[in-house]
Amino acid sequence: MLSGVVLLAGCALAGITTTALGATSALTASAGARGDAAYLAAVADRPSFQGYTDAQLVDLGHEVCTSLESGTSRSTLVGSAVSAGVGARDALVLVDAASDSYCPAYSRR
């Protein structure tokens, strides 16, 4: 297990752990599908995430939530993504969409 870094399609995002890779299976099918659809609608077409599969993006979204739940700040996650080459706007969309869809207790809405 990588601690604090996830490697996804050649992109390393510090502060996001790999412990959430199985989190999708913990969701109920209907709730998971609704959350996945909303999340993917927000992130799948962002320039920084072109070439990623839906499954990779969903896993990344759950990893964002795992990091938020373990105390990593939103700004740290965004900064880590930007440092790894993700566009600033795309990094914000990633963190916001993940929290809105998968961990609403951390949502900014």
PDB file of C-alpha atoms in Angstrom:
ATOM      1  CA  MET A   1       0.000   0.000   0.000  1.00  0.00           C
ATOM      2  CA  LEU A   2       1.217   3.464  -0.798  1.00  0.00           C
ATOM      3  CA  SER A   3       0.928   5.812   2.128  1.00  0.00           C
ATOM      4  CA  GLY A   4      -0.251   9.283   1.243  1.00  0.00           C
ATOM      5  CA  VAL A   5       0.146   8.924  -2.517  1.00  0.00           C
ATOM      6  CA  VAL A   6      -2.045   7.439  -5.186  1.00  0.00           C
ATOM      7  CA  LEU A   7      -0.676   6.686  -8.611  1.00  0.00           C
ATOM      8  CA  LEU A   8      -3.363   6.971 -11.222  1.00  0.00           C
ATOM      9  CA  ALA A   9      -2.603   6.955 -14.926  1.00  0.00           C
ATOM     10  CA  GLY A  10       0.845   8.381 -14.265  1.00  0.00           C
ATOM     11  CA  CYS A  11      -0.388  11.101 -11.902  1.00  0.00           C
ATOM     12  CA  ALA A  12       0.631  11.117  -8.243  1.00  0.00           C
ATOM     13  CA  LEU A  13      -1.597  12.986  -5.818  1.00  0.00           C
ATOM     14  CA  ALA A  14      -0.006  13.348  -2.394  1.00  0.00           C
ATOM     15  CA  GLY A  15      -2.331  13.230   0.581  1.00  0.00           C
ATOM     16  CA  ILE A  16      -4.757  10.798  -1.014  1.00  0.00           C
ATOM     17  CA  THR A  17      -4.355   7.253   0.275  1.00  0.00           C
ATOM     18  CA  THR A  18      -5.106   4.004  -1.494  1.00  0.00           C
ATOM     19  CA  THR A  19      -7.217   2.614   1.336  1.00  0.00           C
ATOM     20  CA  ALA A  20     -10.454   3.667  -0.335  1.00  0.00           C
ATOM     21  CA  LEU A  21     -10.044   1.524  -3.424  1.00  0.00           C
ATOM     22  CA  GLY A  22     -12.672  -0.902  -2.153  1.00  0.00           C
ATOM     23  CA  ALA A  23     -15.059   1.790  -0.965  1.00  0.00           C
ATOM     24  CA  THR A  24     -17.220   1.617  -4.068  1.00  0.00           C
ATOM     25  CA  SER A  25     -18.351  -1.900  -3.170  1.00  0.00           C
ATOM     26  CA  ALA A  26     -19.468  -0.677   0.253  1.00  0.00           C
ATOM     27  CA  LEU A  27     -22.081   1.584  -1.292  1.00  0.00           C
ATOM     28  CA  THR A  28     -25.506   0.281  -2.149  1.00  0.00           C
ATOM     29  CA  ALA A  29     -26.018  -0.197  -5.860  1.00  0.00           C
ATOM     30  CA  SER A  30     -28.601   2.548  -6.307  1.00  0.00           C
ATOM     31  CA  ALA A  31     -26.971   5.115  -4.026  1.00  0.00           C
ATOM     32  CA  GLY A  32     -23.589   4.328  -5.529  1.00  0.00           C
ATOM     33  CA  ALA A  33     -24.883   4.694  -9.061  1.00  0.00           C
ATOM     34  CA  ARG A  34     -26.473   8.066  -8.272  1.00  0.00           C
ATOM     35  CA  GLY A  35     -23.299   9.309  -6.582  1.00  0.00           C
ATOM     36  CA  ASP A  36     -21.110   7.973  -9.357  1.00  0.00           C
ATOM     37  CA  ALA A  37     -23.269   9.565 -12.070  1.00  0.00           C
ATOM     38  CA  ALA A  38     -23.200  12.993 -10.444  1.00  0.00           C
ATOM     39  CA  TYR A  39     -19.472  12.781  -9.712  1.00  0.00           C
ATOM     40  CA  LEU A  40     -18.558  11.570 -13.197  1.00  0.00           C
ATOM     41  CA  ALA A  41     -20.718  14.252 -14.780  1.00  0.00           C
ATOM     42  CA  ALA A  42     -18.593  16.835 -12.970  1.00  0.00           C
ATOM     43  CA  VAL A  43     -15.109  15.390 -13.516  1.00  0.00           C
ATOM     44  CA  ALA A  44     -14.993  13.073 -16.533  1.00  0.00           C
ATOM     45  CA  ASP A  45     -14.758  15.841 -19.139  1.00  0.00           C
ATOM     46  CA  ARG A  46     -12.226  17.973 -17.265  1.00  0.00           C
ATOM     47  CA  PRO A  47      -8.991  18.345 -19.275  1.00  0.00           C
ATOM     48  CA  SER A  48      -6.749  16.916 -16.545  1.00  0.00           C
ATOM     49  CA  PHE A  49      -8.739  13.681 -16.399  1.00  0.00           C
ATOM     50  CA  GLN A  50      -8.951  12.820 -20.092  1.00  0.00           C
ATOM     51  CA  GLY A  51      -7.884   9.228 -20.657  1.00  0.00           C
ATOM     52  CA  TYR A  52      -8.912   8.039 -17.199  1.00  0.00           C
ATOM     53  CA  THR A  53     -11.535   5.319 -16.975  1.00  0.00           C
ATOM     54  CA  ASP A  54     -14.728   5.903 -15.030  1.00  0.00           C
ATOM     55  CA  ALA A  55     -13.558   3.290 -12.524  1.00  0.00           C
ATOM     56  CA  GLN A  56     -10.265   5.127 -11.968  1.00  0.00           C
ATOM     57  CA  LEU A  57     -12.077   8.414 -11.458  1.00  0.00           C
ATOM     58  CA  VAL A  58     -14.573   6.864  -9.031  1.00  0.00           C
ATOM     59  CA  ASP A  59     -11.724   5.300  -7.053  1.00  0.00           C
ATOM     60  CA  LEU A  60      -9.981   8.672  -6.950  1.00  0.00           C
ATOM     61  CA  GLY A  61     -13.168  10.338  -5.699  1.00  0.00           C
ATOM     62  CA  HIS A  62     -13.447   7.840  -2.867  1.00  0.00           C
ATOM     63  CA  GLU A  63      -9.788   8.356  -2.033  1.00  0.00           C
ATOM     64  CA  VAL A  64     -10.421  12.107  -1.770  1.00  0.00           C
ATOM     65  CA  CYS A  65     -13.111  11.369   0.812  1.00  0.00           C
ATOM     66  CA  THR A  66     -10.889   8.977   2.733  1.00  0.00           C
ATOM     67  CA  SER A  67      -8.275  11.718   2.927  1.00  0.00           C
ATOM     68  CA  LEU A  68     -10.816  14.327   4.035  1.00  0.00           C
ATOM     69  CA  GLU A  69     -12.164  11.946   6.675  1.00  0.00           C
ATOM     70  CA  SER A  70      -8.650  11.340   7.990  1.00  0.00           C
ATOM     71  CA  GLY A  71      -8.079  15.062   8.457  1.00  0.00           C
ATOM     72  CA  THR A  72      -6.392  16.184   5.245  1.00  0.00           C
ATOM     73  CA  SER A  73      -7.663  19.643   4.379  1.00  0.00           C
ATOM     74  CA  ARG A  74      -9.373  20.509   1.129  1.00  0.00           C
ATOM     75  CA  SER A  75      -6.657  23.030   0.332  1.00  0.00           C
ATOM     76  CA  THR A  76      -3.924  20.421   0.904  1.00  0.00           C
ATOM     77  CA  LEU A  77      -5.650  17.995  -1.475  1.00  0.00           C
ATOM     78  CA  VAL A  78      -6.091  20.676  -4.122  1.00  0.00           C
ATOM     79  CA  GLY A  79      -2.485  21.811  -3.718  1.00  0.00           C
ATOM     80  CA  SER A  80      -1.190  18.245  -3.969  1.00  0.00           C
ATOM     81  CA  ALA A  81      -3.174  17.645  -7.136  1.00  0.00           C
ATOM     82  CA  VAL A  82      -1.883  20.881  -8.677  1.00  0.00           C
ATOM     83  CA  SER A  83       1.682  19.952  -7.706  1.00  0.00           C
ATOM     84  CA  ALA A  84       1.163  16.616  -9.471  1.00  0.00           C
ATOM     85  CA  GLY A  85       0.192  18.394 -12.693  1.00  0.00           C
ATOM     86  CA  VAL A  86      -3.587  18.618 -12.396  1.00  0.00           C
ATOM     87  CA  GLY A  87      -4.959  21.980 -13.481  1.00  0.00           C
ATOM     88  CA  ALA A  88      -6.031  24.220 -10.593  1.00  0.00           C
ATOM     89  CA  ARG A  89      -9.680  24.374 -11.680  1.00  0.00           C
ATOM     90  CA  ASP A  90      -9.739  20.620 -12.306  1.00  0.00           C
ATOM     91  CA  ALA A  91      -8.288  19.967  -8.841  1.00  0.00           C
ATOM     92  CA  LEU A  92     -11.017  22.105  -7.257  1.00  0.00           C
ATOM     93  CA  VAL A  93     -13.700  20.325  -9.283  1.00  0.00           C
ATOM     94  CA  LEU A  94     -12.291  16.933  -8.270  1.00  0.00           C
ATOM     95  CA  VAL A  95     -12.319  17.641  -4.546  1.00  0.00           C
ATOM     96  CA  ASP A  96     -15.687  19.416  -4.590  1.00  0.00           C
ATOM     97  CA  ALA A  97     -17.407  16.779  -6.752  1.00  0.00           C
ATOM     98  CA  ALA A  98     -16.020  13.946  -4.626  1.00  0.00           C
ATOM     99  CA  SER A  99     -17.158  15.527  -1.386  1.00  0.00           C
ATOM    100  CA  ASP A 100     -20.580  16.424  -2.817  1.00  0.00           C
ATOM    101  CA  SER A 101     -21.146  12.905  -4.168  1.00  0.00           C
ATOM    102  CA  TYR A 102     -19.370  10.603  -1.726  1.00  0.00           C
ATOM    103  CA  CYS A 103     -18.841  12.387   1.589  1.00  0.00           C
ATOM    104  CA  PRO A 104     -21.381  15.207   1.916  1.00  0.00           C
ATOM    105  CA  ALA A 105     -20.291  15.919   5.491  1.00  0.00           C
ATOM    106  CA  TYR A 106     -17.198  17.508   3.879  1.00  0.00           C
ATOM    107  CA  SER A 107     -19.056  19.279   1.098  1.00  0.00           C
ATOM    108  CA  ARG A 108     -18.761  23.047   0.827  1.00  0.00           C
ATOM    109  CA  ARG A 109     -22.439  23.319  -0.202  1.00  0.00           C
TER     110      ARG A 109
END
